[in-house]
Coordinates of N, CA and C in Angstrom, one line a residue:
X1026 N 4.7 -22.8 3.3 CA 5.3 -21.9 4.3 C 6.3 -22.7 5.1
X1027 N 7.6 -22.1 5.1 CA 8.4 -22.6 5.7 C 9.0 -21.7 7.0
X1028 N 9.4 -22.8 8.2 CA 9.9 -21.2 9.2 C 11.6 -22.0 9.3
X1029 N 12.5 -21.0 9.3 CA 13.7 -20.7 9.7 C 13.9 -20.5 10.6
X1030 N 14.1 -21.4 11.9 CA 13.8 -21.6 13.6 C 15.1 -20.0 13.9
X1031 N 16.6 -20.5 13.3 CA 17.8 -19.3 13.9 C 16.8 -18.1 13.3
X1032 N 16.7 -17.9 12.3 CA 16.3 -16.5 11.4 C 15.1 -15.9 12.5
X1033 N 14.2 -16.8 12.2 CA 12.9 -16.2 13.4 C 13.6 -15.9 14.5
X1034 N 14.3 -17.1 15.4 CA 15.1 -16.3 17.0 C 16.0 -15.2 16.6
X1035 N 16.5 -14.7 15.7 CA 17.0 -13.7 15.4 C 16.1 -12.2 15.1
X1036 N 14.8 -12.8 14.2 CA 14.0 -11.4 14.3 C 13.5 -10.6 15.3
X1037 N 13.1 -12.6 16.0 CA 12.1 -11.9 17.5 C 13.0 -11.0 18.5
X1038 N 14.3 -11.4 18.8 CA 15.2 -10.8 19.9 C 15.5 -9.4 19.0
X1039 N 15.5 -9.0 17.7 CA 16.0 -7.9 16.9 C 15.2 -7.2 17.7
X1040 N 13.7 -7.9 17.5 CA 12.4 -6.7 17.8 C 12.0 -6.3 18.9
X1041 N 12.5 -7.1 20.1 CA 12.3 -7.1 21.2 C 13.2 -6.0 21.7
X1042 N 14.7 -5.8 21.3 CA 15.4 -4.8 21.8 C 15.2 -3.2 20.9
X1043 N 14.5 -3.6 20.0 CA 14.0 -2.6 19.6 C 12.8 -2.1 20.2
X1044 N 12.1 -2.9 20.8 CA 11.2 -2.0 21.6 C 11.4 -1.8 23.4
X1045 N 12.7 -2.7 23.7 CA 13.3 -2.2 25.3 C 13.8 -0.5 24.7
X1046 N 14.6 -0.7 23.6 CA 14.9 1.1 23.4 C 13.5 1.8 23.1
X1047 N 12.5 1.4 22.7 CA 11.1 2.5 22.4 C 10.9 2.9 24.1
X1048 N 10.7 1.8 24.7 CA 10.2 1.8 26.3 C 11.3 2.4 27.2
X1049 N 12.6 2.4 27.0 CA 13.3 3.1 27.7 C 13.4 4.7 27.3
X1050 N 12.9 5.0 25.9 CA 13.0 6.6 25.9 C 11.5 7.0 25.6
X1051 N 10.6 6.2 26.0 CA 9.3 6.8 26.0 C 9.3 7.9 27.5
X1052 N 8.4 8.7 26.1 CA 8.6 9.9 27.8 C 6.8 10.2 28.4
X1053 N 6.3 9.3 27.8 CA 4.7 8.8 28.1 C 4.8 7.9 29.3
X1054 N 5.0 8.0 30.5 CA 5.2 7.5 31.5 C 4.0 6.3 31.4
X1055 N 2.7 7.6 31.7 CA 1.7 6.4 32.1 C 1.1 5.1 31.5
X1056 N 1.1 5.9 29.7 CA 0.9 4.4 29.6 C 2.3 4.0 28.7
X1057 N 3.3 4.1 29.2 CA 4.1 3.2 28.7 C 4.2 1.3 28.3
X1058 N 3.1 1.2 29.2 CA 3.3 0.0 29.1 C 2.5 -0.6 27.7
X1059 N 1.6 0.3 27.3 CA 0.2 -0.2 26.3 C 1.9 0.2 24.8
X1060 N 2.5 1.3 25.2 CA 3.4 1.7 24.0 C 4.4 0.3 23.7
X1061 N 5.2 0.2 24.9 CA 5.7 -1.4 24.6 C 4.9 -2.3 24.5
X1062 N 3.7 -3.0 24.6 CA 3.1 -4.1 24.5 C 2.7 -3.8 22.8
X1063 N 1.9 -3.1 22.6 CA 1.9 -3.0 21.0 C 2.7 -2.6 20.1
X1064 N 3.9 -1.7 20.3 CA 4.9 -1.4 19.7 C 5.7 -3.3 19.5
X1065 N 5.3 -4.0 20.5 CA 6.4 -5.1 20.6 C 5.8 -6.7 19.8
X1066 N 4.3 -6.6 19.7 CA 3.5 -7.2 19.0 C 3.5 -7.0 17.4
X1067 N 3.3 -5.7 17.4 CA 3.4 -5.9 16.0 C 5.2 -5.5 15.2
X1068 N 5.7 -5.3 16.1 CA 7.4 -5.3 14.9 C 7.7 -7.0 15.3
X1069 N 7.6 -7.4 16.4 CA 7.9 -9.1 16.4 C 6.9 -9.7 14.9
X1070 N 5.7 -9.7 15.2 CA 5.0 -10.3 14.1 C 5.1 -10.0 12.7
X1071 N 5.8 -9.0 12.5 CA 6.3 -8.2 11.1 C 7.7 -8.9 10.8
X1072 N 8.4 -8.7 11.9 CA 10.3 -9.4 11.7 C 9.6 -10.6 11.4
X1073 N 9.2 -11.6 12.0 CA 9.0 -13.0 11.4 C 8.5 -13.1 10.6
X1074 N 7.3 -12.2 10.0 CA 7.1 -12.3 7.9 C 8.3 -12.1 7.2
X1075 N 9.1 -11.0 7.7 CA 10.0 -10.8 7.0 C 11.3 -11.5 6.8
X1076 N 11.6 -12.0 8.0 CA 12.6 -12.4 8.0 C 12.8 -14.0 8.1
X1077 N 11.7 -14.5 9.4 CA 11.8 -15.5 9.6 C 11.0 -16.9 8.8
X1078 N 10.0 -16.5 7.8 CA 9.3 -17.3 7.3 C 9.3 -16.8 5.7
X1079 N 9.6 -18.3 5.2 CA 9.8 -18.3 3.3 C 8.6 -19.0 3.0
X1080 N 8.0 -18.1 2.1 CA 6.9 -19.1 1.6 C 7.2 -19.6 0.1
X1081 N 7.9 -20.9 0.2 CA 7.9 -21.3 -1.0 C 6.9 -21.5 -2.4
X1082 N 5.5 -21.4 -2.0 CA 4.5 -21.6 -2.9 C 4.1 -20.7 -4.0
X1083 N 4.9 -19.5 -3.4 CA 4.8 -17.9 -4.0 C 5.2 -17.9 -5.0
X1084 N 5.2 -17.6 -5.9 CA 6.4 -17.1 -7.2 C 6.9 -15.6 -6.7
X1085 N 6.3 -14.9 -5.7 CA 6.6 -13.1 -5.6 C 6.4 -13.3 -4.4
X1086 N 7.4 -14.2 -3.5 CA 7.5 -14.6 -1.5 C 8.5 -13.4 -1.4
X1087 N 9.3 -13.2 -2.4 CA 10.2 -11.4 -2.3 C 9.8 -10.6 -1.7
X1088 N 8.6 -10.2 -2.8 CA 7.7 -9.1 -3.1 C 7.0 -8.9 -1.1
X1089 N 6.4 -10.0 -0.9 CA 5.9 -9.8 0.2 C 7.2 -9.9 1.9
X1090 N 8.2 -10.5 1.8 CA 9.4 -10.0 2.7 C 9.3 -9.0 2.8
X1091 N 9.6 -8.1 1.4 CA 10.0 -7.1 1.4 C 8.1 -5.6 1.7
X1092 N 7.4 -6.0 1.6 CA 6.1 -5.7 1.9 C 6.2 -5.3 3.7
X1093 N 6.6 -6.4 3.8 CA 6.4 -6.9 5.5 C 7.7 -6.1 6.3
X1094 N 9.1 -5.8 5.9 CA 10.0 -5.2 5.9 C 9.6 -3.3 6.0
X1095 N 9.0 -3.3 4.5 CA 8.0 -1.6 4.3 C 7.6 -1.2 6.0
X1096 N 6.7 -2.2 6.6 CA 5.7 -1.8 7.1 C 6.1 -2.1 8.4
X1097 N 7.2 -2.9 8.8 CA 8.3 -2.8 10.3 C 8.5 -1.5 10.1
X1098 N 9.0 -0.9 8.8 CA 9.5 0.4 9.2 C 9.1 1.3 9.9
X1099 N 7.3 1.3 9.2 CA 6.4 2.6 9.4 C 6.1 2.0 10.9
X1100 N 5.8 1.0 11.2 CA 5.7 0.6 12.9 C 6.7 1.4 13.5
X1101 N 8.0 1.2 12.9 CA 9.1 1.4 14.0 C 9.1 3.0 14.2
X1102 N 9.0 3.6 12.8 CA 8.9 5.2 12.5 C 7.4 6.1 13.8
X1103 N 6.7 4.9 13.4 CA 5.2 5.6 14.4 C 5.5 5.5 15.6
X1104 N 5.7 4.2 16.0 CA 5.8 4.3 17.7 C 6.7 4.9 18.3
X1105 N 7.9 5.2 17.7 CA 9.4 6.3 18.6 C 8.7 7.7 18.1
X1106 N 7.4 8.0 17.1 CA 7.4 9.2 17.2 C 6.3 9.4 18.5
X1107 N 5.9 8.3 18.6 CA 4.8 8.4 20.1 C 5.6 8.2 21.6
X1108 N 6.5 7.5 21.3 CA 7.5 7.6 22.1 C 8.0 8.7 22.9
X1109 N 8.4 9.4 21.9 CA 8.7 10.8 22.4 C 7.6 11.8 22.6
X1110 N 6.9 12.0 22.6 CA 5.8 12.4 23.0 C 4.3 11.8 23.7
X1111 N 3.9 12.8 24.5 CA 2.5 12.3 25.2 C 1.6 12.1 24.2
X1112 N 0.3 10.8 24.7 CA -0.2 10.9 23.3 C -1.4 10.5 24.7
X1113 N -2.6 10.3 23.3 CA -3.8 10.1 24.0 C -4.4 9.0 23.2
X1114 N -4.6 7.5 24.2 CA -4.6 6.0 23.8 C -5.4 5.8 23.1
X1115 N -7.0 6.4 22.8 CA -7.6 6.0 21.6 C -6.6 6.6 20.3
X1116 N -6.5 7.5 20.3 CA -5.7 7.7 19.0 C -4.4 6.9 18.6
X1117 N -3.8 7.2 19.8 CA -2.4 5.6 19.5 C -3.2 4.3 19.0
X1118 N -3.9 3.7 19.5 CA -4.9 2.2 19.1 C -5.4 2.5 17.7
X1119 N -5.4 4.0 17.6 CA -6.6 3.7 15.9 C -5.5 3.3 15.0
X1120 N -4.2 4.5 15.4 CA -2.8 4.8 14.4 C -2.8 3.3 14.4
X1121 N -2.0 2.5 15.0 CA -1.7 1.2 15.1 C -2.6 0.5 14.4
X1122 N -3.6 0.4 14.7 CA -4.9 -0.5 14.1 C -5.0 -0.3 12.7
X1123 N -4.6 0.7 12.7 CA -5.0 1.3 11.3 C -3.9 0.7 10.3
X1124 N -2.5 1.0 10.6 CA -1.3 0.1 10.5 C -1.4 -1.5 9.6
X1125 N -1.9 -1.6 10.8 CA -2.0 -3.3 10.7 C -3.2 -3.8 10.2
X1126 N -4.0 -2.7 10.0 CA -5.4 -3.4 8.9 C -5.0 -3.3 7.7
X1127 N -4.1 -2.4 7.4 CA -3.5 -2.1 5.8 C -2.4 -3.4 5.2
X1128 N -1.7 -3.7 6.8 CA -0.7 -4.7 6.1 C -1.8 -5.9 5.6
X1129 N -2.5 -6.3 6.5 CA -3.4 -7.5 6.6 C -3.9 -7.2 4.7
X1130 N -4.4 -5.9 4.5 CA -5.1 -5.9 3.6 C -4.3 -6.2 2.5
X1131 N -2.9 -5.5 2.6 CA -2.1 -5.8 1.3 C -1.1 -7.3 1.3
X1132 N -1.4 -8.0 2.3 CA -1.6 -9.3 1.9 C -2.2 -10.1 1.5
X1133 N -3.7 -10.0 2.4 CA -4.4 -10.3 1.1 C -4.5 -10.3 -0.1
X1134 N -4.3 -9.0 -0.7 CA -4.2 -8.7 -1.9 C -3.2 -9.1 -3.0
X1135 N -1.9 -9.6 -2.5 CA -1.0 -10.2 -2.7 C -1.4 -11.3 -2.6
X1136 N -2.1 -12.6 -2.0 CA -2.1 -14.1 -2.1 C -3.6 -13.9 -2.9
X1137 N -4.2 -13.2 -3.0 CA -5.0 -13.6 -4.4 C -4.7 -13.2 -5.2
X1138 N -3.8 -12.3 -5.7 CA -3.4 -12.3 -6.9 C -2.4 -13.3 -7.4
X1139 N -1.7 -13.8 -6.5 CA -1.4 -15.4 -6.8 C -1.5 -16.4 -6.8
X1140 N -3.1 -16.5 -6.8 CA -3.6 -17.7 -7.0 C -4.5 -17.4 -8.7

């Protein structure tokens, strides 16, 4: 695993103003803050699979950029649709959780099949 110091400072600041615009048109006042802290957690930790870290050991390090890329999307797609609307925080936490137990899983699944 290799990290790309400019490429990562370029994801993290990507993802960060991607989520000052989720937080500036959230119309979920109260807990806006839980929407940007998670909204901003997981697209930062997604841009830097994707973008900022090569894993040379891979033969299919593509395959999973582009994996990790998929699944910034559906982040970015879920949280502006929570954004615009009131929501109620266990269900925001499962959506999300739920999210991110899938990417986890389909990496996994991906580094054992490459071994």
């Amino acid at each position: 695993m290799k990290i790309d110091i400019i490429k990562t400072i370029i994801a993290i600041l990507f993802s960060w103003l991607v989520t000052y615009g989720i937080y500036e048109y959230s119309a979920a006042n109260e807990v806006r803050w839980l929407l940007t802290l998670v909204s901003g957690l997981l697209l930062t930790g997604l841009s830097i699979f994707s973008i900022g870290i090569r894993l040379e050991e891979w033969r299919s390090a593509t395959s999973f950029c582009i994996v990790s890329a998929i699944f910034w999307c559906v982040v970015l797609v879920v949280n502006v649709l929570f954004a615009f609307f009131n929501f109620n925080v266990p269900f925001y936490i499962i959506v999300n959780g739920m999210i991110l137990l899938i990417y986890l899983l389909t990496f996994n699944f991906m580094y054992k099949n490459q071994q």
